[in-house]
Every structure is written in structure tokens, then in C-alpha cells.
Coordinates of C-alpha atoms in Angstrom, one line a residue:
M16 CA -18.5 -70.9 -57.9
S17 CA -16.1 -68.2 -58.0
G18 CA -14.4 -66.9 -55.1
N19 CA -15.0 -63.5 -56.8
T20 CA -18.6 -63.9 -55.6
R21 CA -19.6 -60.5 -53.8
R22 CA -20.5 -61.1 -50.3
W23 CA -21.1 -59.0 -47.5
W24 CA -18.7 -60.6 -45.3
K25 CA -15.9 -60.6 -48.0
E26 CA -16.0 -57.1 -47.9
S27 CA -16.0 -56.2 -44.2
V28 CA -13.6 -55.8 -41.5
V29 CA -13.8 -57.5 -38.1
Y30 CA -12.9 -56.2 -34.6
Q31 CA -12.7 -58.7 -31.7
I32 CA -13.4 -58.0 -28.3
Y33 CA -12.2 -60.1 -25.6
P34 CA -15.0 -58.5 -22.9
R35 CA -12.8 -58.8 -19.6
S36 CA -10.5 -56.7 -20.8
F37 CA -12.1 -53.9 -23.1
N38 CA -14.2 -51.9 -20.9
D39 CA -15.2 -51.4 -17.0
S40 CA -18.3 -49.6 -16.8
N41 CA -19.4 -50.5 -13.2
Q42 CA -15.4 -50.4 -11.7
D43 CA -15.1 -54.0 -10.5
G44 CA -12.1 -54.5 -12.3
I45 CA -14.1 -56.7 -15.0
G46 CA -15.1 -55.7 -18.4
D47 CA -18.5 -55.7 -19.1
I48 CA -21.1 -55.3 -21.8
P49 CA -22.1 -52.0 -20.8
G50 CA -18.7 -50.8 -21.2
I51 CA -18.4 -52.4 -24.7
T52 CA -21.6 -50.0 -25.3
E53 CA -20.1 -46.7 -24.0
K54 CA -17.2 -47.6 -26.7
L55 CA -19.3 -48.2 -29.8
D56 CA -18.7 -44.9 -31.2
Y57 CA -14.7 -45.5 -31.1
L58 CA -15.3 -48.6 -33.0
K59 CA -17.3 -46.9 -35.6
E60 CA -15.1 -44.3 -36.1
L61 CA -12.1 -46.7 -36.6
G62 CA -14.7 -48.2 -39.2
V63 CA -14.8 -51.8 -38.6
D64 CA -18.1 -53.4 -39.9
V65 CA -18.8 -56.4 -37.3
V66 CA -17.8 -57.2 -33.9
W67 CA -16.9 -61.0 -32.9
L68 CA -17.5 -60.6 -29.0
S69 CA -15.6 -63.7 -27.0
P70 CA -18.0 -65.6 -24.9
V71 CA -20.0 -63.7 -22.7
Y72 CA -22.3 -66.4 -21.6
D73 CA -23.1 -67.8 -18.1
S74 CA -19.6 -69.5 -17.0
P75 CA -17.6 -70.2 -13.9
N76 CA -14.7 -69.2 -15.7
D77 CA -12.6 -72.2 -15.5
D78 CA -11.4 -70.9 -18.8
N79 CA -12.6 -67.2 -19.2
G80 CA -15.8 -68.2 -20.6
Y81 CA -14.9 -70.8 -22.8
D82 CA -16.3 -73.0 -20.4
I83 CA -20.2 -72.4 -20.7
R84 CA -22.6 -73.1 -18.0
S85 CA -25.7 -71.8 -19.8
Y86 CA -26.0 -71.0 -23.6
T87 CA -28.8 -68.7 -23.1
T88 CA -28.0 -66.9 -20.1
I89 CA -25.4 -63.8 -19.9
M90 CA -22.4 -63.9 -17.4
D91 CA -23.3 -62.1 -14.2
E92 CA -20.2 -60.0 -14.1
F93 CA -20.5 -58.7 -17.9
G94 CA -24.3 -58.0 -17.0
T95 CA -28.1 -59.0 -17.8
M96 CA -29.2 -60.2 -20.7
E97 CA -31.3 -56.8 -21.1
D98 CA -27.4 -54.9 -21.4
W99 CA -26.6 -57.5 -24.5
E100 CA -30.3 -56.8 -26.0
M101 CA -29.2 -52.7 -25.7
L102 CA -25.7 -53.8 -27.3
L103 CA -27.0 -55.1 -30.5
A104 CA -29.5 -52.3 -30.7
E105 CA -27.1 -49.8 -30.4
M106 CA -24.5 -51.8 -32.7
H107 CA -27.1 -52.1 -35.4
K108 CA -28.1 -48.5 -35.1
R109 CA -24.6 -47.5 -35.8
G110 CA -24.6 -50.3 -38.9
L111 CA -22.3 -52.5 -36.9
K112 CA -23.2 -56.1 -37.1
L113 CA -22.5 -58.6 -34.1
V114 CA -20.9 -61.8 -34.5
M115 CA -21.0 -64.1 -31.2
D116 CA -18.7 -66.8 -30.5
L117 CA -20.0 -70.4 -30.3
V118 CA -18.2 -73.0 -28.2
V119 CA -20.0 -76.4 -28.7
N120 CA -17.1 -79.0 -28.8
H121 CA -17.5 -79.1 -24.8
T122 CA -19.5 -76.9 -21.8
S123 CA -18.7 -76.5 -18.5
D124 CA -18.7 -79.3 -15.7
E125 CA -21.5 -77.1 -14.3
H126 CA -23.7 -77.4 -17.3
A127 CA -27.1 -78.9 -16.5
W128 CA -26.4 -81.3 -19.0
F129 CA -23.0 -82.4 -17.8
A130 CA -25.0 -82.5 -14.1
E131 CA -27.8 -84.8 -15.5
S132 CA -24.7 -87.2 -17.7
R133 CA -22.7 -87.7 -14.9
S134 CA -25.7 -88.7 -12.2
S135 CA -26.0 -92.0 -13.8
K136 CA -25.3 -94.5 -16.6
D137 CA -28.7 -94.9 -17.8
N138 CA -29.7 -91.1 -17.6
P139 CA -30.9 -89.9 -20.9
Y140 CA -27.9 -87.1 -20.9
R141 CA -25.5 -90.0 -20.2
D142 CA -24.8 -89.7 -23.9
Y143 CA -24.3 -86.1 -24.3
Y144 CA -20.5 -86.4 -23.4
I145 CA -18.1 -89.2 -23.9
W146 CA -17.7 -91.7 -21.3
R147 CA -15.3 -94.6 -21.4
E148 CA -14.3 -97.2 -18.8
G149 CA -10.9 -97.1 -18.0
K150 CA -7.9 -99.9 -18.8
Q151 CA -5.2 -101.2 -16.6
D152 CA -6.4 -99.1 -13.7
G153 CA -5.8 -95.9 -16.1
P154 CA -7.5 -94.0 -18.9
P155 CA -9.1 -94.9 -21.9
N156 CA -6.3 -93.9 -24.1
N157 CA -3.2 -92.0 -24.1
W158 CA -4.2 -88.4 -25.4
E159 CA -3.0 -85.8 -23.6
S160 CA -5.1 -82.2 -22.6
N161 CA -4.2 -79.1 -24.9
F162 CA -4.1 -78.1 -21.3
S163 CA -1.4 -80.4 -20.4
G164 CA -2.3 -83.7 -18.2
S165 CA -4.3 -86.5 -19.6
A166 CA -7.6 -86.0 -21.7
W167 CA -9.6 -88.4 -19.3
E168 CA -10.8 -87.5 -15.8
Y169 CA -12.4 -90.0 -13.8
D170 CA -15.7 -89.6 -12.5
R171 CA -16.0 -91.8 -8.8
Q172 CA -20.1 -91.2 -8.8
T173 CA -20.3 -93.6 -12.0
G174 CA -16.8 -95.2 -12.1
E175 CA -16.0 -94.3 -15.9
Y176 CA -13.9 -91.4 -17.5
Y177 CA -14.7 -88.7 -19.3
L178 CA -13.3 -87.1 -22.3
H179 CA -11.7 -83.3 -21.9
L180 CA -9.3 -82.3 -24.8
F181 CA -9.3 -78.8 -22.6
S182 CA -9.3 -78.4 -18.9
K183 CA -11.0 -80.6 -16.4
K184 CA -13.9 -78.7 -16.2
Q185 CA -14.2 -78.6 -20.0
P186 CA -15.9 -82.1 -20.8
D187 CA -16.3 -82.8 -24.6
L188 CA -20.1 -83.0 -26.3
N189 CA -20.7 -86.5 -28.0
W190 CA -21.6 -85.0 -31.5
E191 CA -22.6 -88.8 -32.4
N192 CA -25.8 -88.4 -30.3
D193 CA -28.8 -87.0 -32.2
A194 CA -30.7 -85.3 -29.4
L195 CA -27.1 -83.4 -28.5
R196 CA -27.1 -82.0 -32.1
K197 CA -30.5 -80.9 -32.0
D198 CA -30.2 -78.9 -28.7
V199 CA -27.0 -77.1 -30.1
Y200 CA -29.0 -76.3 -33.2
S201 CA -32.1 -75.2 -31.4
M202 CA -29.9 -73.1 -29.3
M203 CA -28.3 -71.5 -32.5
N204 CA -31.4 -70.5 -33.9
M205 CA -32.4 -68.4 -30.9
W206 CA -29.8 -66.1 -31.0
L207 CA -30.0 -65.7 -34.7
D208 CA -33.5 -65.1 -33.9
K209 CA -32.6 -62.7 -31.4
G210 CA -30.9 -60.5 -34.7
V211 CA -27.2 -61.9 -34.0
D212 CA -25.2 -61.6 -37.7
G213 CA -23.4 -65.2 -37.4
F214 CA -20.9 -67.3 -35.4
R215 CA -17.2 -67.6 -34.6
M216 CA -17.1 -71.2 -34.0
D217 CA -14.7 -72.2 -31.4
V218 CA -12.3 -75.6 -32.4
I219 CA -15.2 -76.5 -34.5
N220 CA -13.7 -79.1 -35.9
F221 CA -13.1 -81.1 -33.0
L222 CA -16.3 -82.4 -33.0
S223 CA -16.0 -85.5 -34.7
K224 CA -13.9 -88.2 -33.3
E225 CA -12.4 -91.3 -34.4
P226 CA -14.5 -94.1 -33.7
G227 CA -12.9 -96.3 -30.8
L228 CA -11.0 -93.4 -29.8
P229 CA -7.5 -95.1 -29.9
D230 CA -4.4 -94.7 -28.7
N231 CA -1.8 -92.7 -30.1
P232 CA 1.0 -95.3 -31.1
H233 CA 3.7 -92.8 -31.1
A234 CA 3.6 -92.3 -27.6
A235 CA 6.1 -94.2 -25.4
P236 CA 4.3 -97.2 -23.3
G237 CA 2.5 -95.1 -20.4
E238 CA 3.3 -91.7 -21.7
L239 CA 0.7 -89.3 -23.2
A240 CA 0.6 -87.8 -26.3
S241 CA -1.8 -85.5 -28.8
G242 CA -4.7 -87.2 -30.1
A243 CA -5.1 -84.8 -32.6
D244 CA -5.0 -87.4 -35.6
F245 CA -8.0 -88.5 -34.0
F246 CA -10.3 -85.8 -33.3
M247 CA -9.2 -82.9 -35.4
N248 CA -11.0 -83.2 -39.1
G249 CA -12.9 -86.4 -38.1
P250 CA -14.8 -89.2 -40.3
R251 CA -18.2 -87.2 -40.1
M252 CA -16.8 -83.3 -39.9
H253 CA -18.5 -82.5 -42.9
E254 CA -21.8 -83.7 -42.5
F255 CA -22.2 -81.9 -39.0
L256 CA -21.5 -78.9 -40.3
Q257 CA -23.7 -79.3 -43.6
E258 CA -26.5 -80.5 -41.0
M259 CA -25.6 -77.2 -38.9
H260 CA -26.2 -75.1 -42.2
A261 CA -29.1 -76.4 -43.0
E262 CA -30.8 -76.6 -39.8
V263 CA -29.5 -73.4 -38.4
M264 CA -28.1 -70.7 -41.4
A265 CA -29.9 -71.9 -44.3
G266 CA -32.3 -68.9 -45.6
R267 CA -29.9 -66.3 -43.4
D268 CA -27.4 -63.8 -44.6
V269 CA -25.2 -64.8 -41.7
M270 CA -21.1 -64.6 -41.4
T271 CA -19.4 -68.2 -40.0
V272 CA -16.0 -68.5 -39.1
G273 CA -14.7 -71.9 -38.0
E274 CA -11.6 -72.1 -35.8
M275 CA -9.9 -75.1 -36.5
P276 CA -6.4 -76.1 -35.5
G277 CA -4.5 -78.4 -38.2
V278 CA -6.4 -77.8 -40.8
N279 CA -4.5 -77.1 -44.3
E280 CA -5.5 -75.5 -47.0
L281 CA -6.9 -78.1 -49.0
Q282 CA -9.3 -78.9 -46.4
A283 CA -9.9 -75.6 -45.7
I284 CA -11.3 -75.2 -49.6
D285 CA -13.6 -78.1 -48.7
Y286 CA -14.7 -76.5 -45.4
T287 CA -15.4 -72.6 -47.1
E288 CA -16.6 -73.6 -50.7
E289 CA -19.9 -72.0 -51.4
E290 CA -21.5 -74.8 -52.7
R291 CA -20.7 -77.1 -50.0
K292 CA -23.2 -75.0 -47.4
E293 CA -20.5 -75.4 -44.4
L294 CA -18.6 -72.4 -43.6
N295 CA -17.7 -68.9 -44.6
M296 CA -14.1 -69.2 -43.8
V297 CA -11.8 -70.6 -41.3
F298 CA -9.3 -69.4 -38.6
Q299 CA -6.3 -71.6 -39.7
F300 CA -2.9 -71.7 -37.2
E301 CA -0.3 -72.8 -39.8
H302 CA 1.2 -69.1 -39.6
V303 CA 1.1 -68.7 -36.3
D304 CA 2.6 -72.3 -35.1
L305 CA 5.8 -71.4 -37.3
D306 CA 7.3 -70.3 -34.2
S307 CA 6.7 -73.7 -32.2
G308 CA 9.1 -76.1 -32.1
P309 CA 9.2 -79.9 -32.2
G310 CA 8.5 -79.6 -28.3
G311 CA 5.3 -78.0 -29.4
K312 CA 4.0 -74.4 -28.6
W313 CA 6.3 -73.5 -25.6
D314 CA 9.3 -74.4 -27.6
V315 CA 9.8 -71.5 -29.1
L316 CA 11.7 -71.1 -32.4
P317 CA 13.0 -67.3 -33.9
F318 CA 10.8 -65.7 -36.2
S319 CA 11.4 -65.9 -39.8
M320 CA 9.8 -63.8 -42.4
P321 CA 10.8 -66.2 -45.2
K322 CA 8.7 -68.9 -43.6
L323 CA 5.8 -66.8 -42.7
R324 CA 5.6 -65.1 -46.5
E325 CA 5.7 -68.7 -47.7
N326 CA 2.6 -70.3 -45.7
L327 CA 0.6 -67.2 -45.6
S328 CA 1.1 -66.9 -49.8
K329 CA 0.2 -70.6 -49.9
W330 CA -3.0 -69.8 -48.7
Q331 CA -3.5 -66.7 -50.8
Y332 CA -3.1 -69.3 -53.8
A333 CA -4.9 -71.9 -52.5
L334 CA -8.2 -70.3 -52.1
M335 CA -7.8 -67.7 -54.9
E336 CA -10.5 -69.4 -57.1
K337 CA -12.5 -71.4 -54.2
G338 CA -13.6 -70.8 -50.6
W339 CA -12.3 -67.8 -48.9
N340 CA -9.5 -66.8 -46.3
S341 CA -9.8 -65.3 -43.0
L342 CA -6.4 -62.6 -42.4
Y343 CA -5.2 -62.1 -38.6
L344 CA -2.0 -62.5 -37.2
N345 CA -3.2 -61.8 -32.9
N346 CA -6.0 -62.3 -31.0
H347 CA -7.3 -63.8 -27.6
D348 CA -4.7 -67.1 -27.4
Q349 CA -1.7 -65.5 -29.5
P350 CA 0.3 -62.9 -28.9
R351 CA 0.6 -59.2 -30.0
L352 CA 1.5 -58.8 -33.4
V353 CA 4.3 -55.9 -33.0
S354 CA 5.8 -57.6 -30.2
R355 CA 6.0 -61.4 -32.2
F356 CA 6.4 -60.2 -36.1
G357 CA 7.8 -56.5 -36.0
D358 CA 10.1 -54.9 -33.4
D359 CA 8.0 -53.7 -30.5
Q360 CA 11.1 -51.1 -29.4
T361 CA 13.0 -49.2 -31.8
Y362 CA 10.9 -49.7 -34.7
W363 CA 7.4 -49.8 -33.0
Y364 CA 5.5 -47.9 -35.1
Q365 CA 7.0 -48.6 -38.4
S366 CA 6.9 -52.3 -37.9
A367 CA 3.4 -52.6 -36.5
S368 CA 2.0 -50.0 -39.5
M369 CA 3.9 -52.3 -41.8
L370 CA 2.2 -55.6 -40.9
A371 CA -1.5 -54.1 -40.5
I372 CA -0.4 -52.5 -44.3
M373 CA 1.1 -56.5 -45.5
L374 CA -2.2 -57.9 -43.9
H375 CA -4.9 -55.9 -45.0
M376 CA -4.0 -55.4 -48.7
M377 CA -4.2 -59.3 -48.8
R378 CA -7.5 -61.6 -50.1
G379 CA -9.4 -62.6 -47.0
T380 CA -11.5 -60.9 -44.2
P381 CA -9.1 -59.1 -41.8
Y382 CA -9.4 -59.6 -38.2
V383 CA -8.5 -56.7 -36.1
Y384 CA -8.0 -57.5 -31.8
Q385 CA -8.3 -55.0 -29.7
G386 CA -5.7 -52.6 -29.0
E387 CA -3.8 -54.1 -32.2
E388 CA -4.8 -50.7 -34.1
L389 CA -2.8 -48.8 -31.1
G390 CA 0.1 -50.9 -31.5
M391 CA -0.5 -52.5 -27.6
T392 CA 2.3 -55.0 -27.0
N393 CA 3.1 -58.0 -25.0
V394 CA 3.8 -57.8 -21.5
R395 CA 6.6 -59.1 -19.0
F396 CA 4.8 -59.5 -15.7
K397 CA 7.9 -60.2 -13.1
S398 CA 6.1 -63.0 -11.0
I399 CA 3.7 -66.1 -12.4
D400 CA 1.5 -64.8 -9.5
D401 CA 0.6 -62.0 -11.8
Y402 CA -0.8 -64.5 -14.6
E403 CA -4.3 -65.6 -14.8
D404 CA -4.6 -67.9 -18.1
I405 CA -5.1 -71.6 -17.4
E406 CA -3.0 -72.8 -20.2
T407 CA 0.2 -70.9 -19.0
L408 CA -0.5 -71.7 -15.3
N409 CA -0.7 -75.2 -15.9
M410 CA 2.3 -75.4 -18.1
Y411 CA 4.5 -73.2 -15.7
K412 CA 3.5 -75.9 -12.8
E413 CA 4.1 -79.3 -15.1
K414 CA 7.8 -78.1 -16.1
R415 CA 8.8 -77.0 -12.6
A416 CA 8.1 -79.7 -11.2
A417 CA 10.3 -81.4 -13.8
G418 CA 13.1 -78.8 -12.8
V419 CA 12.9 -76.3 -15.6
S420 CA 14.1 -73.0 -14.3
H421 CA 11.6 -70.1 -13.6
D422 CA 13.6 -67.9 -15.5
A423 CA 13.5 -70.0 -18.6
L424 CA 9.9 -70.7 -18.0
M425 CA 8.9 -66.7 -18.1
E426 CA 10.8 -66.0 -21.2
K427 CA 8.7 -68.6 -22.7
I428 CA 5.3 -67.2 -21.6
Y429 CA 6.7 -63.6 -22.3
S430 CA 6.9 -64.8 -25.9
K431 CA 3.9 -67.3 -26.3
G432 CA 1.6 -66.7 -23.0
R433 CA -2.0 -66.0 -24.0
D434 CA -2.1 -63.0 -20.9
N435 CA 0.0 -61.0 -23.7
A436 CA -3.3 -60.1 -25.7
R437 CA -5.5 -60.0 -22.5
T438 CA -3.9 -57.3 -20.6
P439 CA -6.7 -54.3 -20.2
M440 CA -7.4 -52.2 -23.3
Q441 CA -5.1 -49.1 -23.0
W442 CA -7.8 -46.2 -23.1
D443 CA -5.9 -43.0 -21.7
D444 CA -2.7 -42.4 -19.6
T445 CA -5.1 -42.3 -16.2
E446 CA -4.3 -44.8 -13.8
H447 CA -5.2 -48.2 -14.9
A448 CA -5.0 -47.0 -18.5
G449 CA -8.4 -45.7 -18.1
F450 CA -10.1 -49.3 -18.2
T451 CA -11.3 -49.2 -14.8
A452 CA -11.4 -47.2 -11.7
G453 CA -11.3 -50.4 -9.4
T454 CA -8.5 -53.4 -9.3
P455 CA -8.2 -55.2 -13.1
W456 CA -8.8 -58.4 -13.3
L457 CA -5.6 -58.8 -15.0
A458 CA -2.6 -56.0 -14.7
V459 CA -2.5 -53.2 -17.3
N460 CA 0.5 -53.1 -19.6
P461 CA 3.3 -50.8 -18.2
N462 CA 4.1 -49.3 -21.3
Y463 CA 0.0 -47.9 -21.1
P464 CA 1.1 -44.0 -20.7
R465 CA 2.8 -43.9 -24.3
I466 CA 0.5 -46.3 -25.8
N467 CA -3.1 -45.5 -25.7
A468 CA -6.1 -44.3 -27.4
A469 CA -6.6 -40.9 -26.4
Q470 CA -3.4 -40.4 -27.3
A471 CA -3.6 -42.3 -30.4
L472 CA -6.7 -40.1 -31.7
K473 CA -5.0 -36.8 -31.0
D474 CA -2.0 -37.8 -33.3
P475 CA -3.0 -37.9 -36.9
D476 CA -0.3 -39.9 -38.0
S477 CA -1.1 -42.4 -35.2
L478 CA -1.1 -46.4 -35.9
F479 CA -4.8 -45.7 -35.3
Y480 CA -5.6 -43.8 -38.5
V481 CA -3.6 -46.3 -40.2
Y482 CA -5.9 -48.6 -39.5
Q483 CA -8.8 -46.1 -40.3
K484 CA -7.7 -45.8 -43.7
L485 CA -6.3 -49.2 -44.8
I486 CA -10.4 -50.5 -44.0
R487 CA -11.6 -47.1 -45.8
L488 CA -9.5 -47.9 -49.1
R489 CA -11.1 -51.6 -48.8
K490 CA -14.5 -50.4 -48.9
E491 CA -13.1 -48.0 -51.8
H492 CA -11.1 -50.7 -54.2
D493 CA -12.6 -53.7 -55.1
I494 CA -9.1 -54.7 -56.1
I495 CA -8.0 -55.2 -52.5
V496 CA -11.1 -57.6 -51.8
Y497 CA -11.5 -59.4 -54.7
G498 CA -8.3 -59.2 -56.9
D499 CA -5.9 -62.3 -57.6
Y500 CA -2.5 -62.6 -55.7
E501 CA 0.8 -63.3 -57.1
L502 CA 4.1 -63.2 -54.9
L503 CA 7.1 -61.2 -55.8
Y504 CA 10.5 -61.2 -54.8
P505 CA 10.1 -65.0 -53.3
D506 CA 13.8 -65.6 -52.6
S507 CA 14.5 -62.2 -50.6
E508 CA 14.8 -62.9 -46.8
T509 CA 13.9 -59.1 -45.7
I510 CA 10.7 -58.2 -48.4
F511 CA 7.4 -59.2 -48.1
A512 CA 5.9 -58.0 -51.5
Y513 CA 2.9 -59.4 -53.8
K514 CA 0.9 -57.8 -56.5
R515 CA -3.4 -57.9 -56.8
R516 CA -4.7 -57.9 -59.9
L517 CA -8.5 -57.7 -61.0
G518 CA -9.7 -56.1 -64.7
N519 CA -7.1 -53.7 -65.7
K520 CA -5.9 -52.6 -62.5
Q521 CA -3.3 -53.6 -60.3
L522 CA -1.8 -53.1 -56.8
T523 CA 1.4 -53.2 -55.8
V524 CA 2.2 -54.2 -52.0
C525 CA 6.2 -54.0 -51.1
C526 CA 7.0 -54.7 -46.9
S527 CA 10.2 -54.5 -45.4
F528 CA 11.0 -56.9 -42.5
S529 CA 14.4 -55.3 -41.6
D530 CA 15.5 -52.4 -39.5
Q531 CA 18.2 -51.9 -42.6
V532 CA 17.4 -49.6 -45.7
L533 CA 16.9 -52.2 -48.4
E534 CA 17.8 -52.6 -52.2
P535 CA 15.6 -50.9 -54.4
V536 CA 12.2 -52.5 -54.9
D537 CA 10.2 -51.5 -58.1
T538 CA 6.3 -50.8 -57.8
G539 CA 5.5 -49.6 -60.9
E540 CA 4.1 -46.2 -61.8
G541 CA 0.8 -45.4 -60.3
T542 CA -0.7 -44.0 -57.2
V543 CA 0.6 -44.6 -53.5
L544 CA -2.7 -45.7 -52.1
I545 CA -0.9 -46.1 -48.5
S546 CA 2.4 -45.8 -46.7
N547 CA 4.0 -45.9 -43.6
Y548 CA 6.4 -43.2 -44.7
Q549 CA 4.5 -40.4 -46.4
R550 CA 5.9 -41.8 -49.3
K551 CA 4.1 -40.3 -52.3
T552 CA 5.7 -41.3 -55.3
S553 CA 5.8 -44.8 -57.2
G554 CA 8.7 -46.8 -59.3
R555 CA 12.2 -48.0 -58.0
M556 CA 12.4 -46.9 -54.5
S557 CA 14.6 -48.0 -51.2
L558 CA 12.5 -49.2 -48.9
Q559 CA 13.1 -48.0 -45.3
P560 CA 13.3 -49.6 -42.1
Y561 CA 10.1 -51.6 -41.8
E562 CA 8.4 -49.6 -44.5
A563 CA 5.5 -50.6 -46.1
V564 CA 4.0 -48.9 -49.3
A565 CA 0.9 -50.2 -51.8
V566 CA 0.9 -48.9 -55.2
L567 CA -2.3 -48.9 -57.6
S568 CA -1.7 -48.7 -61.3
E569 CA -3.4 -49.4 -64.7
R570 CA -2.5 -52.7 -66.4
S571 CA -1.5 -51.9 -70.1

């Protein structure tokens, strides 16, 4: 089946809400569900179609809600199930759809299943998790957790180790167990029966582990190393997703997107081709890993536009006929896009708007992360004590113990730390940016008096209205959703340009990644759909610093 089959989720724009940081209605310093309901008219004005809500389930908050204690209960600090039901009703009343986060690679170690599982080796829930005996007085293998340290935790009660690819409070579920899978599908059906419009599935391609859980053979003796080759895209992944589709999604018109670290474009086609009945689209990580050096995420490389252009184009070409792309440049785990790929100082507005136009004119479903439409930036807190993210704190502790200086580590955190995305939403220029009247759980970015929603809504030329126009254009022009993709100027060091084609129409998009005026490009004669310099004429033009322009024309 062609990738041009019409689907509502292809034509939608998704807005991600990180609830802790969005809007606090009861002034306890933590964003909550009633706070989201208060701001639905803001989202409606922006024009988005779908809200993806990061986890709001009951959790001890070791990893900010991605460690779930109960899949069927709302976290106290976010509100009640009644609050959630009101949110859903108010969203549907406004024509907004709700996609919930699904975290089923692991649970919290406080989940009832795990309490049973660790109680004895013959408990019926023992096999819901992955338990192994140690070897030579150490863990079962040499895998390293994604949050530093061994991926195994010894449990005295039964004298065995359990696997945790993330925090030790996030034990991995054993998807080889039929009863576990049945319980997960039952829980998913419960949420869909309540009216949810789909799921974003956390690290979903980690579910199938290589039988035997072998050591990483490339690690030095006694050293830890990633076991990714043995738990990403494992041997039963397609079987599990097809079973999930049959048991949960079949007969329902819902949206599914799988977060899949380590997935390549050919694997993504298999995961998202409609006939295979697995997922609608995936979040791949290649483009947001381009600035990771040989030492991983915290080994930060300088930004390279040609590498970004090459990677995004590879994915555009690969999924043009089969499958579907998700389009994103930031989320709750990634730095702010204008700080990472643009210039968040001198050309803040120009580079933020250019990046938006570049992404939204591509083929795929665009995702807007809260505050992106305002141009929110990375943050530079002075002290490590100002940070909350477990990944950041674990890395800092481990590297400081190894002798790396505080200043060197803070620079890495300023570039890549997850709290860059998690500072509270900047609503206005009052104290704490209007997020709360209390003390926020994480400090607000000090630039909020300049960058905030109240200011943006008053300014007809603000970034908010650039996003609003991009979302509207998508609904008005099929070519933006369904057109083919062709890269232009592939050897330029500073220009990212491409064409989209559908029927007799052609869309030419030219974007400058330079703070200089560039040599002329040719957009062809046509109608300027959008420009961040209010450009009215098409054809040959010299691009201004961080300029973006999209021109629609007829093909002869």
C-alpha cells in the first residue's frame, strides 16, 4: 500500500505535554491535569490536533513518571481519575485527540507485580520480570544501564539479580511471559475504552531480548558496556507488536507511535508499513544522536548541518513509498531545538522560525514540544543541586568520582541535559513565569520575562503565529502532507533546501543555517506560502541570516 493512503494521523500536528512542567492549578509547584484543562483554549488557538501526554500514572517518581506503580491510577500530585476524565471530555469537545504514554518495557519496583515477583522464586508473578543468578560473585552479564552502572540489581530476598535497563527502580518486564502480555493488553484496552485516541510507546523496541542475555563481547574484562545489540529490535519484536495490534488496536481508528532508539530506516519501514499491522510511525534517534561522540551522549560534538540534512533526507527518501515518518527536533528528553540547532542569542527568532518551517514542510507527522512554539531555550543553572533529572545526576556523580571537573561536566549538561526541556512552561512575565504561585519543582528559565506566551500572543509576528500558520497550511495543502521529497543543493555547507511534489504542484523550501547573507538560491516562480522574513516575491533570492521560505508553484 502506498504511503499516500489518507489517514487522520498523517494530517495531524501533535503537541507534547510534559505535565509536571506545563501548568500548576493548585499552586503546589507541580503541573497537574486541571492545569492542562485550563490551557486547552491556548492549544486550540495554536491549531494542533493531537495532544501526547507524558505519563500521568501513579508513580514514585524516580524517573519523573516513567516508573509506573499502577497503570490504572492517576498520580496524586497530578489529580484524580475524575480530573483526567474531565480533561479528555474537554479535549474532545474542542476536537482535540489525546494520545497517552505507554511504558511497558519496565514498571516501578513498587508495582504490585514486582512486589509479588521478588517475594519468592515460585510466585506466579516471578516470571513477569527478568531474574537471573549471578556469575563469579557478580551480575549475570556485563550490560550497562542507560542511566549508568550495571543493568542488574541484586535482590537479597531470593538471592538473584533482576534486569533494569534504566534505573534500578525500573525493573524490565519479561515479554516472553504470555500472562504478562495478556495483562498489558487488558490495561491498554481499558484506556482505549475510556476514549483515548492512541499511544506513544516508550522504548517499545526494547521488549524482545536476545535469548540467553549474552555479554557484550567488546567490553574489557570486568568492564560494563551497552547490551543494546541484544535488547534493541530483538528476535520477537515484530511478533509482539503484531499481537498487540490484534489484541488492542484492531477495529479501532487510533494512532500509535513507537519510541525506538537504535532503529534504522529499513527496520522502520517494517515497523510502520500498514499491511504489517504493527505501528503507524516511529520516533527514531539518528538525527538527535549526531552530536554524540564515541563516548556517547555526553561526549558532545559540534553541530553539523550537512550531517543533519543528510540524515533527515535519508529518512525522507526511505519512508516515501512505505511507512511513515514522525518529525521532531526536541522533546522531554532532548535539548531545546533553537539552542541545539540554531542561534538562541543574536538570531533567536530567525533560527527558531527557520527550524520550524524546515521541519513542518517535510513529509511526516510533526510534533511540537511544549514551549517550542514560544522559542523556549536551554537553561544554565549554576549548581548541580539545581538539577532534578536522574540521568544527569547519575552521570555527574560517576564522572566526578572519575576525576572530571565540575566545570567540564556542567558544560555537557548545558548542552545535553534532559532538564533543558523540563523547565516550567513560560506563560507570562510574572513570578515563576505564571506556571505556579508556589515554588516550582524545577526552577524556571531566567529568560521568561522576554520569552513567554502572553508576550507572543500580543505580537502578530511572534513565533507562536509562525507555528499557527504552519499548522494551518498543512490543513490547506495536501502537498505538505503527501508530496514526494527531493533534496536540493546537497553539497552546500549552509543551505538546507528541498522540493515536495504532488500531482501538478511543487513546493520549494529553502532554509539558511548561516548568520551571513548567502549566495542566491532559486525557488522558482510561485506563491510564497510562508517566510520568516515576510518575503513576498519568489524566484532567485539571496537568503538572509537564518531565513526560511516556502514557495508553491505549478509544474508544467
